PDB file of C-alpha atoms and ligand atoms in Angstrom:
ATOM      1  CA  UNK K   3     128.210 126.922  75.199  1.00 89.00           C
ATOM      2  CA  UNK K   4     127.768 128.890  78.402  1.00 92.00           C
ATOM      3  CA  UNK K   5     130.642 128.815  80.913  1.00 94.00           C
ATOM      4  CA  UNK K   6     129.493 126.843  83.989  1.00 93.00           C
ATOM      5  CA  UNK K   7     131.693 128.991  86.236  1.00 94.00           C
ATOM      6  CA  UNK K   8     130.892 132.583  85.283  1.00 96.00           C
ATOM      7  CA  UNK K   9     127.970 132.306  82.844  1.00 94.00           C
ATOM      8  CA  UNK K  10     129.825 133.858  79.922  1.00 95.00           C
ATOM      9  CA  UNK K  11     128.288 132.587  76.672  1.00 93.00           C
ATOM     10  CA  UNK K  12     131.343 133.130  74.517  1.00 93.00           C
ATOM     11  CA  UNK K  13     133.590 130.130  75.267  1.00 95.00           C
ATOM     12  CA  UNK K  14     136.189 128.569  72.988  1.00 96.00           C
ATOM     13  CA  UNK K  15     136.816 124.970  71.931  1.00 96.00           C
ATOM     14  CA  UNK K  16     140.460 124.101  72.550  1.00 95.00           C
ATOM     15  CA  UNK K  17     140.440 120.469  71.544  1.00 93.00           C
ATOM     16  CA  UNK K  18     137.990 117.950  70.014  1.00 94.00           C
ATOM     17  CA  UNK K  19     138.524 114.229  69.906  1.00 93.00           C
ATOM     18  CA  UNK K  20     136.496 111.039  69.621  1.00 91.00           C
ATOM     19  CA  UNK K  21     135.550 109.421  72.907  1.00 84.00           C
ATOM     20  CA  UNK K  22     133.854 106.246  74.095  1.00 76.00           C
ATOM     21  CA  UNK K  23     134.896 104.291  71.058  1.00 76.00           C
ATOM     22  CA  UNK K  24     133.715 106.973  68.641  1.00 80.00           C
ATOM     23  CA  UNK K  25     130.148 107.262  69.920  1.00 77.00           C
ATOM     24  CA  UNK K  26     130.908 110.718  71.293  1.00 84.00           C
ATOM     25  CA  UNK K  27     133.048 113.762  70.604  1.00 90.00           C
ATOM     26  CA  UNK K  28     134.787 115.161  73.643  1.00 92.00           C
ATOM     27  CA  UNK K  29     135.519 118.878  73.551  1.00 95.00           C
ATOM     28  CA  UNK K  30     137.788 120.734  75.911  1.00 96.00           C
ATOM     29  CA  UNK K  31     136.507 124.268  76.302  1.00 96.00           C
ATOM     30  CA  UNK K  32     138.045 127.407  77.656  1.00 96.00           C
ATOM     31  CA  UNK K  33     136.363 130.530  78.961  1.00 96.00           C
ATOM     32  CA  UNK K  34     138.309 133.689  78.128  1.00 96.00           C
ATOM     33  CA  UNK K  35     136.293 135.682  80.664  1.00 96.00           C
ATOM     34  CA  UNK K  36     137.227 133.727  83.788  1.00 97.00           C
ATOM     35  CA  UNK K  37     139.910 131.325  82.581  1.00 96.00           C
ATOM     36  CA  UNK K  38     137.701 128.336  83.451  1.00 95.00           C
ATOM     37  CA  UNK K  39     138.129 125.039  81.626  1.00 96.00           C
ATOM     38  CA  UNK K  40     135.423 122.461  81.128  1.00 95.00           C
ATOM     39  CA  UNK K  41     134.516 119.495  78.943  1.00 93.00           C
ATOM     40  CA  UNK K  42     131.448 118.822  76.833  1.00 92.00           C
ATOM     41  CA  UNK K  43     130.347 115.705  74.986  1.00 88.00           C
ATOM     42  CA  UNK K  44     128.488 115.559  71.744  1.00 88.00           C
ATOM     43  CA  UNK K  45     126.418 112.441  71.105  1.00 81.00           C
ATOM     44  CA  UNK K  46     123.862 111.155  68.674  1.00 75.00           C
ATOM     45  CA  UNK K  47     120.396 111.294  70.096  1.00 70.00           C
ATOM     46  CA  UNK K  48     118.163 108.916  68.218  1.00 68.00           C
ATOM     47  CA  UNK K  49     114.971 109.914  69.930  1.00 73.00           C
ATOM     48  CA  UNK K  50     113.778 112.152  72.709  1.00 82.00           C
ATOM     49  CA  UNK K  51     112.999 109.836  75.565  1.00 89.00           C
ATOM     50  CA  UNK K  52     110.472 110.561  78.263  1.00 91.00           C
ATOM     51  CA  UNK K  53     110.697 108.956  81.679  1.00 89.00           C
ATOM     52  CA  UNK K  54     107.396 107.959  83.228  1.00 87.00           C
ATOM     53  CA  UNK K  55     107.613 107.854  87.025  1.00 82.00           C
ATOM     54  CA  UNK K  56     105.580 105.434  89.122  1.00 77.00           C
ATOM     55  CA  UNK K  57     103.432 108.401  90.142  1.00 82.00           C
ATOM     56  CA  UNK K  58     102.599 108.853  86.463  1.00 84.00           C
ATOM     57  CA  UNK K  59     104.598 112.061  86.260  1.00 87.00           C
ATOM     58  CA  UNK K  60     106.601 112.435  83.048  1.00 90.00           C
ATOM     59  CA  UNK K  61     109.906 114.136  82.558  1.00 88.00           C
ATOM     60  CA  UNK K  62     112.472 114.328  79.781  1.00 89.00           C
ATOM     61  CA  UNK K  63     115.128 111.676  80.024  1.00 90.00           C
ATOM     62  CA  UNK K  64     118.298 113.240  81.377  1.00 88.00           C
ATOM     63  CA  UNK K  65     121.509 111.391  80.641  1.00 89.00           C
ATOM     64  CA  UNK K  66     123.409 113.511  83.169  1.00 87.00           C
ATOM     65  CA  UNK K  67     121.035 112.448  85.894  1.00 86.00           C
ATOM     66  CA  UNK K  68     121.516 108.805  84.971  1.00 89.00           C
ATOM     67  CA  UNK K  69     125.262 109.339  84.953  1.00 89.00           C
ATOM     68  CA  UNK K  70     125.195 110.960  88.392  1.00 86.00           C
ATOM     69  CA  UNK K  71     123.370 108.042  89.972  1.00 86.00           C
ATOM     70  CA  UNK K  72     125.760 105.558  88.365  1.00 90.00           C
ATOM     71  CA  UNK K  73     128.767 107.636  89.378  1.00 88.00           C
ATOM     72  CA  UNK K  74     127.587 107.557  92.996  1.00 86.00           C
ATOM     73  CA  UNK K  75     127.154 103.790  92.853  1.00 88.00           C
ATOM     74  CA  UNK K  76     130.655 103.391  91.399  1.00 92.00           C
ATOM     75  CA  UNK K  77     132.349 105.800  93.806  1.00 89.00           C
ATOM     76  CA  UNK K  78     135.822 104.548  94.819  1.00 91.00           C
ATOM     77  CA  UNK K  79     135.326 101.343  92.856  1.00 92.00           C
ATOM     78  CA  UNK K  80     138.154 100.200  90.579  1.00 93.00           C
ATOM     79  CA  UNK K  81     136.272 100.964  87.364  1.00 92.00           C
ATOM     80  CA  UNK K  82     137.860 103.039  84.607  1.00 91.00           C
ATOM     81  CA  UNK K  83     135.916 106.211  83.744  1.00 88.00           C
ATOM     82  CA  UNK K  84     135.950 105.053  80.103  1.00 88.00           C
ATOM     83  CA  UNK K  85     134.278 101.800  81.114  1.00 91.00           C
ATOM     84  CA  UNK K  86     131.611 103.712  82.990  1.00 92.00           C
ATOM     85  CA  UNK K  87     130.972 105.966  79.985  1.00 90.00           C
ATOM     86  CA  UNK K  88     130.658 102.928  77.740  1.00 91.00           C
ATOM     87  CA  UNK K  89     128.207 101.370  80.128  1.00 94.00           C
ATOM     88  CA  UNK K  90     126.081 104.526  80.226  1.00 93.00           C
ATOM     89  CA  UNK K  91     126.123 104.808  76.431  1.00 90.00           C
ATOM     90  CA  UNK K  92     125.078 101.170  76.232  1.00 91.00           C
ATOM     91  CA  UNK K  93     122.166 101.794  78.585  1.00 93.00           C
ATOM     92  CA  UNK K  94     121.030 104.830  76.591  1.00 90.00           C
ATOM     93  CA  UNK K  95     121.263 102.894  73.323  1.00 87.00           C
ATOM     94  CA  UNK K  96     119.163 100.132  74.814  1.00 89.00           C
ATOM     95  CA  UNK K  97     116.550 102.646  75.928  1.00 89.00           C
ATOM     96  CA  UNK K  98     116.553 104.347  72.545  1.00 85.00           C
ATOM     97  CA  UNK K  99     116.146 101.085  70.710  1.00 83.00           C
ATOM     98  CA  UNK K 100     113.183  99.917  72.752  1.00 82.00           C
ATOM     99  CA  UNK K 101     110.836 101.380  70.176  1.00 78.00           C
ATOM    100  CA  UNK K 102     108.949 103.531  72.674  1.00 82.00           C
ATOM    101  CA  UNK K 103     109.633 107.122  73.570  1.00 86.00           C
ATOM    102  CA  UNK K 104     107.900 106.717  76.939  1.00 91.00           C
ATOM    103  CA  UNK K 105     109.955 104.603  79.299  1.00 90.00           C
ATOM    104  CA  UNK K 106     108.845 103.699  82.824  1.00 88.00           C
ATOM    105  CA  UNK K 107     111.484 104.684  85.393  1.00 85.00           C
ATOM    106  CA  UNK K 108     111.276 101.125  86.692  1.00 83.00           C
ATOM    107  CA  UNK K 109     112.580  99.785  83.373  1.00 88.00           C
ATOM    108  CA  UNK K 110     115.515 102.193  83.472  1.00 88.00           C
ATOM    109  CA  UNK K 111     116.327 101.157  87.049  1.00 86.00           C
ATOM    110  CA  UNK K 112     116.314  97.514  86.067  1.00 87.00           C
ATOM    111  CA  UNK K 113     118.567  98.036  83.054  1.00 91.00           C
ATOM    112  CA  UNK K 114     120.993 100.026  85.220  1.00 91.00           C
ATOM    113  CA  UNK K 115     121.055  97.264  87.841  1.00 90.00           C
ATOM    114  CA  UNK K 116     121.638  94.641  85.194  1.00 92.00           C
ATOM    115  CA  UNK K 117     124.522  96.649  83.726  1.00 94.00           C
ATOM    116  CA  UNK K 118     126.094  97.377  87.102  1.00 93.00           C
ATOM    117  CA  UNK K 119     125.810  93.732  88.135  1.00 93.00           C
ATOM    118  CA  UNK K 120     127.957  92.871  85.135  1.00 92.00           C
ATOM    119  CA  UNK K 121     130.789  95.259  85.959  1.00 93.00           C
ATOM    120  CA  UNK K 122     130.858  95.633  89.740  1.00 93.00           C
ATOM    121  CA  UNK K 123     128.966  93.759  92.442  1.00 92.00           C
ATOM    122  CA  UNK K 124     129.504  96.399  95.117  1.00 91.00           C
ATOM    123  CA  UNK K 125     128.207  99.154  92.880  1.00 91.00           C
ATOM    124  CA  UNK K 126     125.249  96.980  92.004  1.00 91.00           C
ATOM    125  CA  UNK K 127     124.358  96.439  95.667  1.00 89.00           C
ATOM    126  CA  UNK K 128     124.732 100.154  96.375  1.00 87.00           C
ATOM    127  CA  UNK K 129     122.492 101.127  93.515  1.00 86.00           C
ATOM    128  CA  UNK K 130     119.964  98.395  94.166  1.00 85.00           C
ATOM    129  CA  UNK K 131     119.752  99.241  97.866  1.00 81.00           C
ATOM    130  CA  UNK K 132     118.796 102.778  97.028  1.00 78.00           C
ATOM    131  CA  UNK K 133     116.669 101.858  94.065  1.00 74.00           C
ATOM    132  CA  UNK K 134     114.663  99.192  95.789  1.00 71.00           C
ATOM    133  CA  UNK K 135     114.480 101.403  98.855  1.00 63.00           C
ATOM    134  CA  UNK K 136     115.200  98.734 101.388  1.00 49.00           C
ATOM    135  CA  UNK K 137     113.766  99.925 104.668  1.00 45.00           C
ATOM    136  CA  UNK K 138     114.793  97.154 107.017  1.00 45.00           C
ATOM    137  CA  UNK K 139     118.398  96.097 107.484  1.00 45.00           C
ATOM    138  CA  UNK K 140     117.194  92.485 107.479  1.00 49.00           C
ATOM    139  CA  UNK K 141     115.923  92.835 103.958  1.00 55.00           C
ATOM    140  CA  UNK K 142     119.212  94.278 102.844  1.00 51.00           C
ATOM    141  CA  UNK K 143     121.192  91.400 104.393  1.00 56.00           C
ATOM    142  CA  UNK K 144     118.928  88.913 102.732  1.00 59.00           C
ATOM    143  CA  UNK K 145     119.379  90.687  99.452  1.00 55.00           C
ATOM    144  CA  UNK K 146     123.166  90.623  99.755  1.00 57.00           C
ATOM    145  CA  UNK K 147     123.221  86.928 100.690  1.00 61.00           C
ATOM    146  CA  UNK K 148     121.048  86.128  97.719  1.00 60.00           C
ATOM    147  CA  UNK K 149     123.458  88.050  95.579  1.00 57.00           C
ATOM    148  CA  UNK K 150     126.586  86.152  96.587  1.00 56.00           C
ATOM    149  CA  UNK K 151     126.159  82.949  94.577  1.00 51.00           C
ATOM    150  CA  UNK K 152     125.818  84.997  91.402  1.00 49.00           C
ATOM    151  CA  UNK K 153     128.902  87.026  92.235  1.00 46.00           C
ATOM    152  CA  UNK K 154     131.041  83.890  92.499  1.00 43.00           C
ATOM    153  CA  UNK K 155     131.996  83.898  88.819  1.00 46.00           C
ATOM    154  CA  UNK K 156     134.518  86.624  89.608  1.00 44.00           C
ATOM    155  CA  UNK K 157     132.993  89.460  87.650  1.00 43.00           C
TER     156      UNK K 157
HETATM  157 ZN1   ZN T  27     133.841 131.697  82.616  1.00 59.74          ZN
END
């Protein structure tokens, strides 16, 4: 695995352990060339998913990209990193078990919103506001007020 800091290909695994309730192996790696340390995850990939954008453009599903968008939505929210990883793994498993390799980006967005709504309302609103691309502040306020009754169950 190439070192992300200096590009050296010859890095060492210092530690391997199960993560995310045994759906992944977490490896701590060390680069002897620059002394950099980084972490990799090994996961089962049931199928190679392709994301189909609304423009019709297709691109390989990228878990890291999904994770980045969710991480941004959850920024400074009181959610354990483990919980976030579990949520992301759950989303990927759902996508993989849909029986299709081609998945419209819209479907992914909706599954992410559904998952976020279950763990953090603020993160959900953040993600949804970007995802649905609310242009007018009025729309956003309306969206938030519509959201409130559902958020009242304390989750
Ligand atoms: Zn390095």
